[in-house]
Short mmCIF file of C-alpha atoms (C1' of nucleotides) in Angstrom, two decimals:
data_model
loop_
_atom_site.label_atom_id
_atom_site.label_comp_id
_atom_site.label_asym_id
_atom_site.label_seq_id
_atom_site.Cartn_x
_atom_site.Cartn_y
_atom_site.Cartn_z
CA MET D 1 76.23 101.53 101.51
CA ASN D 2 76.19 100.56 97.71
CA SER D 3 79.43 98.78 96.81
CA LYS D 4 81.11 99.45 93.38
CA ALA D 5 80.04 96.04 92.49
CA ASP D 6 76.39 96.65 93.46
CA ILE D 7 76.32 99.71 91.32
CA LEU D 8 77.70 97.77 88.08
CA LYS D 9 75.15 95.12 88.91
CA THR D 10 72.56 97.76 88.71
CA LEU D 11 73.83 98.74 85.30
CA GLY D 12 73.93 94.97 84.31
CA ASP D 13 70.44 94.72 82.92
CA GLN D 14 69.41 95.82 79.36
CA THR D 15 66.33 97.79 80.63
CA ARG D 16 68.22 99.77 83.56
CA LEU D 17 71.04 100.49 81.29
CA ARG D 18 68.91 101.95 78.57
CA VAL D 19 67.16 104.12 81.03
CA VAL D 20 70.39 105.05 82.69
CA HIS D 21 71.87 105.85 79.44
CA LEU D 22 69.01 107.84 78.31
CA ILE D 23 69.08 110.02 81.42
CA ALA D 24 72.81 110.32 81.07
CA ALA D 25 72.61 111.37 77.36
CA SER D 26 70.02 114.00 77.76
CA ARG D 27 71.01 117.33 78.80
CA LYS D 28 67.73 117.89 80.69
CA SER D 29 65.99 116.19 83.62
CA LEU D 30 63.57 113.75 82.15
CA CYS D 31 59.99 113.27 83.23
CA VAL D 32 58.93 109.43 83.64
CA CYS D 33 56.31 109.53 80.82
CA GLU D 34 59.15 110.91 78.49
CA ILE D 35 61.29 107.85 79.26
CA VAL D 36 58.53 105.56 78.84
CA ASP D 37 57.83 106.97 75.59
CA ALA D 38 61.29 107.05 74.17
CA LEU D 39 62.03 103.43 75.46
CA LYS D 40 58.57 102.20 74.51
CA LEU D 41 58.51 100.23 77.86
CA PRO D 42 55.64 99.53 80.17
CA GLN D 43 55.40 102.14 82.74
CA TYR D 44 55.82 99.84 85.52
CA GLN D 45 59.28 98.79 84.14
CA VAL D 46 60.66 102.21 83.99
CA SER D 47 59.38 102.80 87.26
CA LYS D 48 60.91 100.19 88.92
CA CYS D 49 64.04 100.69 87.02
CA LEU D 50 64.21 104.27 88.45
CA VAL D 51 63.70 103.00 92.04
CA MET D 52 66.68 100.78 91.72
CA LEU D 53 68.73 103.45 90.02
CA ARG D 54 68.13 105.76 92.67
CA ARG D 55 68.86 103.16 95.50
CA ALA D 56 72.10 102.88 93.68
CA GLY D 57 72.79 106.27 94.09
CA LEU D 58 72.92 106.96 90.08
CA VAL D 59 70.12 109.30 89.67
CA GLU D 60 68.00 111.78 91.56
CA VAL D 61 64.48 112.89 91.14
CA ASP D 62 62.87 116.47 91.48
CA ARG D 63 59.21 115.87 92.02
CA ASN D 64 56.68 118.37 90.94
CA GLY D 65 53.28 117.18 92.03
CA THR D 66 52.94 113.88 90.67
CA TRP D 67 55.27 114.58 88.01
CA GLY D 68 58.92 113.32 88.53
CA TYR D 69 62.09 114.65 86.78
CA TYR D 70 64.90 112.44 86.87
CA HIS D 71 68.55 113.56 86.29
CA PRO D 72 72.11 112.06 86.79
CA ASN D 73 73.30 112.25 90.39
CA LEU D 74 76.70 113.97 89.80
CA ALA D 75 77.04 115.10 93.21
CA GLU D 76 78.26 111.51 93.88
CA ARG D 77 81.72 112.19 92.40
CA ALA D 78 82.50 108.90 91.14
CA ASN D 79 79.52 108.88 88.95
CA VAL D 80 81.01 111.55 86.81
CA ALA D 81 83.66 108.87 85.45
CA LEU D 82 80.80 106.26 85.30
CA PHE D 83 78.55 108.33 83.23
CA LYS D 84 81.26 109.40 80.92
CA PHE D 85 82.07 105.63 80.38
CA VAL D 86 78.41 104.64 79.98
CA MET D 87 78.00 107.20 77.16
CA GLU D 88 81.05 105.95 75.49
CA TYR D 89 80.78 102.52 76.07
CA CYS D 90 76.82 102.62 74.83
CA ALA D 91 77.41 104.12 71.56
CA GLY D 92 75.70 102.63 68.86
CA GLU D 93 72.36 100.66 68.83
CA PRO D 94 69.84 100.35 70.57
CA PHE D 95 71.07 103.00 72.73
CA ASP D 96 71.38 105.99 69.93
CA LEU D 97 67.75 105.14 68.77
CA ASP D 98 66.66 105.46 72.41
CA VAL D 99 68.06 109.12 72.35
CA ILE D 100 66.66 109.82 68.92
CA ALA D 101 63.06 108.91 70.00
CA LEU D 102 63.56 111.00 73.27
CA GLU D 103 64.71 114.17 71.05
CA LYS D 104 61.59 113.59 68.99
CA ARG D 105 59.40 113.23 72.31
CA LEU D 106 61.05 116.18 73.77
CA LYS D 107 59.61 118.46 71.16
CA LEU D 108 56.29 118.24 72.87
CA ARG D 109 57.60 120.12 75.69
CA GLU D 110 56.18 123.57 76.50
CA LYS D 111 58.63 125.92 78.07
CA ASP D 112 61.06 122.92 78.62
CA LYS D 113 58.62 120.95 80.90
CA CYS D 114 56.85 118.06 79.94
CA VAL D 115 52.90 118.86 79.37
CA VAL D 116 51.69 115.61 78.03
CA GLY D 117 51.39 112.11 79.63
CA PHE D 118 52.06 108.79 78.04
CA VAL D 119 51.86 109.14 74.28
CA PRO D 120 51.57 106.06 72.25
CA GLU D 121 53.71 106.29 69.08
CA LYS D 122 50.98 106.36 66.69
CA GLU D 123 49.68 109.54 68.05
CA LEU D 124 53.07 111.22 68.74
CA LEU D 125 53.01 112.28 64.97
CA LYS D 126 49.79 113.64 65.15
CA LEU D 127 50.21 115.27 68.23
CA MET D 128 53.47 117.17 66.83
CA ARG D 129 51.52 118.22 63.74
CA LYS D 130 48.94 119.67 65.77
CA LYS D 131 51.39 121.68 67.78
CA GLY D 132 53.22 122.98 64.70
CA VAL D 133 56.50 121.30 65.52
CA ASP D 134 58.55 120.22 62.82
CA VAL D 135 58.85 116.55 62.45
CA MET L 1 76.87 87.36 71.52
CA ASN L 2 77.48 89.32 74.68
CA SER L 3 75.23 92.40 75.07
CA LYS L 4 76.87 95.61 76.91
CA ALA L 5 74.33 94.86 79.54
CA ASP L 6 75.47 91.32 80.07
CA ILE L 7 79.15 92.26 80.20
CA LEU L 8 78.34 94.92 82.84
CA LYS L 9 76.33 92.33 84.85
CA THR L 10 79.53 90.23 84.65
CA LEU L 11 81.32 93.02 86.39
CA GLY L 12 78.51 93.54 88.93
CA ASP L 13 79.72 90.86 91.54
CA GLN L 14 82.40 91.61 94.08
CA THR L 15 84.54 88.62 93.52
CA ARG L 16 84.74 89.03 89.72
CA LEU L 17 85.26 92.69 89.93
CA ARG L 18 88.05 92.07 92.08
CA VAL L 19 89.55 89.52 89.73
CA VAL L 20 89.05 91.64 86.64
CA HIS L 21 90.50 94.53 88.25
CA LEU L 22 93.47 92.56 89.55
CA ILE L 23 94.18 91.29 85.93
CA ALA L 24 93.65 94.82 84.52
CA ALA L 25 95.79 96.52 87.00
CA SER L 26 98.70 94.05 86.53
CA ARG L 27 100.99 94.53 83.69
CA LYS L 28 101.39 90.90 83.37
CA SER L 29 99.56 87.78 82.59
CA LEU L 30 98.45 86.23 85.64
CA CYS L 31 98.64 82.80 86.74
CA VAL L 32 95.50 81.23 88.35
CA CYS L 33 97.41 80.30 91.69
CA GLU L 34 98.83 83.91 91.76
CA ILE L 35 95.31 85.33 91.64
CA VAL L 36 94.13 83.07 94.19
CA ASP L 37 96.65 83.89 96.59
CA ALA L 38 96.33 87.57 96.03
CA LEU L 39 92.74 87.63 96.48
CA LYS L 40 92.59 84.98 99.16
CA LEU L 41 89.84 83.12 97.73
CA PRO L 42 89.00 79.45 97.41
CA GLN L 43 90.69 78.15 94.15
CA TYR L 44 87.09 77.03 92.77
CA GLN L 45 85.79 80.51 93.10
CA VAL L 46 88.55 82.28 91.18
CA SER L 47 88.28 79.50 88.50
CA LYS L 48 84.49 79.90 88.01
CA CYS L 49 85.01 83.69 87.86
CA LEU L 50 87.65 83.33 85.13
CA VAL L 51 85.29 81.06 83.13
CA MET L 52 82.51 83.87 83.22
CA LEU L 53 84.99 86.56 82.48
CA ARG L 54 86.24 84.78 79.61
CA ARG L 55 82.75 83.97 78.37
CA ALA L 56 82.03 87.68 78.52
CA GLY L 57 84.87 88.32 76.36
CA LEU L 58 86.74 90.22 79.16
CA VAL L 59 89.87 88.20 79.66
CA GLU L 60 92.09 85.53 77.57
CA VAL L 61 93.94 82.69 78.79
CA ASP L 62 97.25 81.45 77.43
CA ARG L 63 97.75 77.94 78.50
CA ASN L 64 100.99 76.34 79.35
CA GLY L 65 100.52 72.61 80.39
CA THR L 66 98.32 72.85 83.37
CA TRP L 67 99.20 76.35 83.99
CA GLY L 68 96.99 79.08 82.79
CA TYR L 69 98.05 82.74 82.29
CA TYR L 70 95.09 85.21 82.39
CA HIS L 71 95.34 88.84 80.65
CA PRO L 72 92.91 91.37 79.57
CA ASN L 73 91.36 90.77 76.06
CA LEU L 74 92.12 94.10 74.53
CA ALA L 75 91.50 92.86 70.84
CA GLU L 76 88.09 93.60 71.79
CA ARG L 77 88.10 97.42 71.19
CA ALA L 78 85.27 98.15 73.48
CA ASN L 79 87.31 96.70 76.46
CA VAL L 80 89.89 99.46 76.44
CA ALA L 81 87.56 101.97 77.66
CA LEU L 82 86.14 99.38 80.03
CA PHE L 83 89.55 98.59 81.60
CA LYS L 84 90.29 102.27 81.92
CA PHE L 85 87.18 102.90 83.55
CA VAL L 86 87.38 99.78 85.86
CA MET L 87 90.83 100.94 86.91
CA GLU L 88 89.71 104.55 87.51
CA TYR L 89 86.57 103.47 89.49
CA CYS L 90 87.94 100.68 91.57
CA ALA L 91 90.54 103.02 92.96
CA GLY L 92 90.63 102.36 96.68
CA GLU L 93 89.91 99.55 98.94
CA PRO L 94 89.53 96.80 98.75
CA PHE L 95 90.83 96.76 95.36
CA ASP L 96 94.17 98.56 95.88
CA LEU L 97 95.03 96.07 98.81
CA ASP L 98 94.51 93.13 96.28
CA VAL L 99 97.10 94.75 93.98
CA ILE L 100 99.53 95.01 96.74
CA ALA L 101 99.02 91.43 97.99
CA LEU L 102 99.70 90.57 94.29
CA GLU L 103 102.84 92.44 93.89
CA LYS L 104 104.24 90.78 96.83
CA ARG L 105 103.26 87.34 95.46
CA LEU L 106 104.89 88.23 92.02
CA LYS L 107 108.12 88.45 93.62
CA LEU L 108 108.14 84.56 93.75
CA ARG L 109 108.10 84.68 90.06
CA GLU L 110 111.64 83.37 88.31
CA LYS L 111 112.30 84.74 84.96
CA ASP L 112 108.90 86.43 85.37
CA LYS L 113 107.04 83.03 85.14
CA CYS L 114 104.88 81.50 88.18
CA VAL L 115 107.02 78.66 89.75
CA VAL L 116 104.89 77.96 92.81
CA GLY L 117 101.40 76.83 93.18
CA PHE L 118 99.01 77.92 95.93
CA VAL L 119 100.94 79.62 98.67
CA PRO L 120 99.12 80.03 102.14
CA GLU L 121 99.87 83.50 103.37
CA LYS L 122 101.58 82.36 106.58
CA GLU L 123 104.16 80.56 104.13
CA LEU L 124 104.42 83.41 101.75
CA LEU L 125 106.96 85.47 104.32
CA LYS L 126 108.93 82.26 104.82
CA LEU L 127 109.23 81.46 101.09
CA MET L 128 110.28 85.01 100.31
CA ARG L 129 113.14 84.90 102.90
CA LYS L 130 114.24 81.59 101.50
CA LYS L 131 114.30 83.02 98.13
CA GLY L 132 116.36 85.97 99.34
CA VAL L 133 113.67 88.39 97.92
CA ASP L 134 113.19 91.65 99.78
CA VAL L 135 110.09 91.75 101.91
"C1'" DT P 1 102.80 53.45 86.12
"C1'" DG P 2 101.55 56.00 90.01
"C1'" DC P 3 101.74 60.48 92.65
"C1'" DT P 4 101.42 65.36 93.05
"C1'" DT P 5 99.74 69.62 91.38
"C1'" DA P 6 97.22 73.09 88.71
"C1'" DT P 7 93.05 74.06 87.10
"C1'" DA P 8 88.21 73.22 85.82
"C1'" DT P 9 83.39 71.50 86.49
"C1'" DG P 10 79.30 69.21 88.10
"C1'" DC P 11 75.77 69.11 91.70
"C1'" DT P 12 72.65 71.06 95.18
"C1'" DC P 13 70.73 74.23 98.18
"C1'" DA P 14 69.63 78.79 99.47
"C1'" DT P 15 68.69 82.97 98.01
"C1'" DA P 16 67.98 86.64 94.57
"C1'" DT P 17 66.03 88.65 90.61
"C1'" DT P 18 62.75 89.24 87.02
"C1'" DT P 19 58.34 89.72 84.97
"C1'" DG P 20 53.64 90.96 84.72
"C1'" DC P 21 49.75 92.25 86.49
"C1'" DA P 22 46.75 94.65 89.56
"C1'" DT P 23 46.28 98.09 92.41
"C1'" DA P 24 47.59 102.03 95.50
"C1'" DT P 25 48.69 106.88 95.99
"C1'" DA P 26 48.43 111.43 95.48
"C1'" DA P 27 47.78 115.68 92.75
"C1'" DG P 28 45.18 118.61 89.50
"C1'" DC P 29 40.80 119.52 87.46
"C1'" DT P 30 35.71 120.13 86.96
"C1'" DA F 1 33.28 115.24 96.08
"C1'" DG F 2 34.26 112.66 92.06
"C1'" DC F 3 37.06 111.91 87.98
"C1'" DT F 4 41.48 111.68 85.48
"C1'" DT F 5 46.29 111.36 85.14
"C1'" DA F 6 51.30 110.39 86.58
"C1'" DT F 7 53.72 107.48 89.26
"C1'" DA F 8 54.72 103.77 92.58
"C1'" DT F 9 54.27 99.50 94.70
"C1'" DG F 10 52.82 94.75 96.34
"C1'" DC F 11 52.46 90.19 95.11
"C1'" DA F 12 53.08 85.28 92.87
"C1'" DA F 13 55.41 82.60 89.72
"C1'" DA F 14 59.29 81.67 86.88
"C1'" DT F 15 64.00 81.69 86.59
"C1'" DA F 16 68.72 82.91 87.55
"C1'" DT F 17 72.64 83.09 90.60
"C1'" DG F 18 76.18 82.28 94.12
"C1'" DA F 19 78.23 79.52 97.75
"C1'" DG F 20 80.52 75.44 99.01
"C1'" DC F 21 81.83 70.85 98.49
"C1'" DA F 22 83.54 67.03 95.97
"C1'" DT F 23 85.52 65.45 92.19
"C1'" DA F 24 87.32 65.46 87.41
"C1'" DT F 25 90.96 66.35 84.01
"C1'" DA F 26 95.37 66.58 82.64
"C1'" DA F 27 100.23 67.65 82.85
"C1'" DG F 28 104.85 66.95 85.03
"C1'" DC F 29 107.61 64.08 87.45
"C1'" DA F 30 109.63 60.01 90.46
#
DNA sequence: TGCTTATATGCTCATATTTGCATATAAGCT
DNA sequence: AGCTTATATGCAAATATGAGCATATAAGCA
């Protein structure tokens, strides 16, 4: 079982806090590659964060083939207050910039599903134009 | 400066979380020995926790001779939400038991000031009777 | 001055955590 | 079957942390 202190410890790391905040802030389940692109972090770092967040009971994953969609675990009742707090406490930089980057990246979705993998920032604009999405 | 993640990391330890919760839950500034007695922890552990909590900007101390009285640092605006969350999140054991033990211990105060030092649990009841405090 | 008491701190060891890289897994596609 | 892609994981080195104990500081008081 995870003690409250252990859960807070899981939040007590810049990378994990950014990931958890992004997942909490987004109203959608997020694909790993979307998180990677929004946070501009190495894929393995995000993946490891997600494992820890899952073990801490903070997020859950829906798997769809090799793709994984992460969302807050609100079945755990105590998490409701926790995510509310995280959202409030993490207002401001750099967390809000992450959300902005995510929103941009989410425009590449089709039928609200992620259809591209890792997209380096340089190519993001190109891809968006190609898709006819407003930048 | 303390990042939000660093502050959460400071909370991410059972001992520190108990200390911070006790200070947040109490409506008074707490003397170190009162915290030690309520939590039944070694004095050096509590002292070290308090240093860390102070460095994290979570608590402040008023010193009165050798005695130190700790209280939440609410001057830091973000802490208001944080303490509110901690109180809500830490409802239940063992945190509420700590508060009960503290309330008992606070009955030894005179004019709302701590007047005794470390009191091992066995002697607490004896002292209370001697003082004519209702147990 | 010297004793007691409240609190803080230095030190050491065991253990945990972080970071980065390379690689594994496993699904979809040709 | 073989290639590509999305995601996860194992490992090793560097670093950080927590527990415990002894001791320091510094104030009040005999």
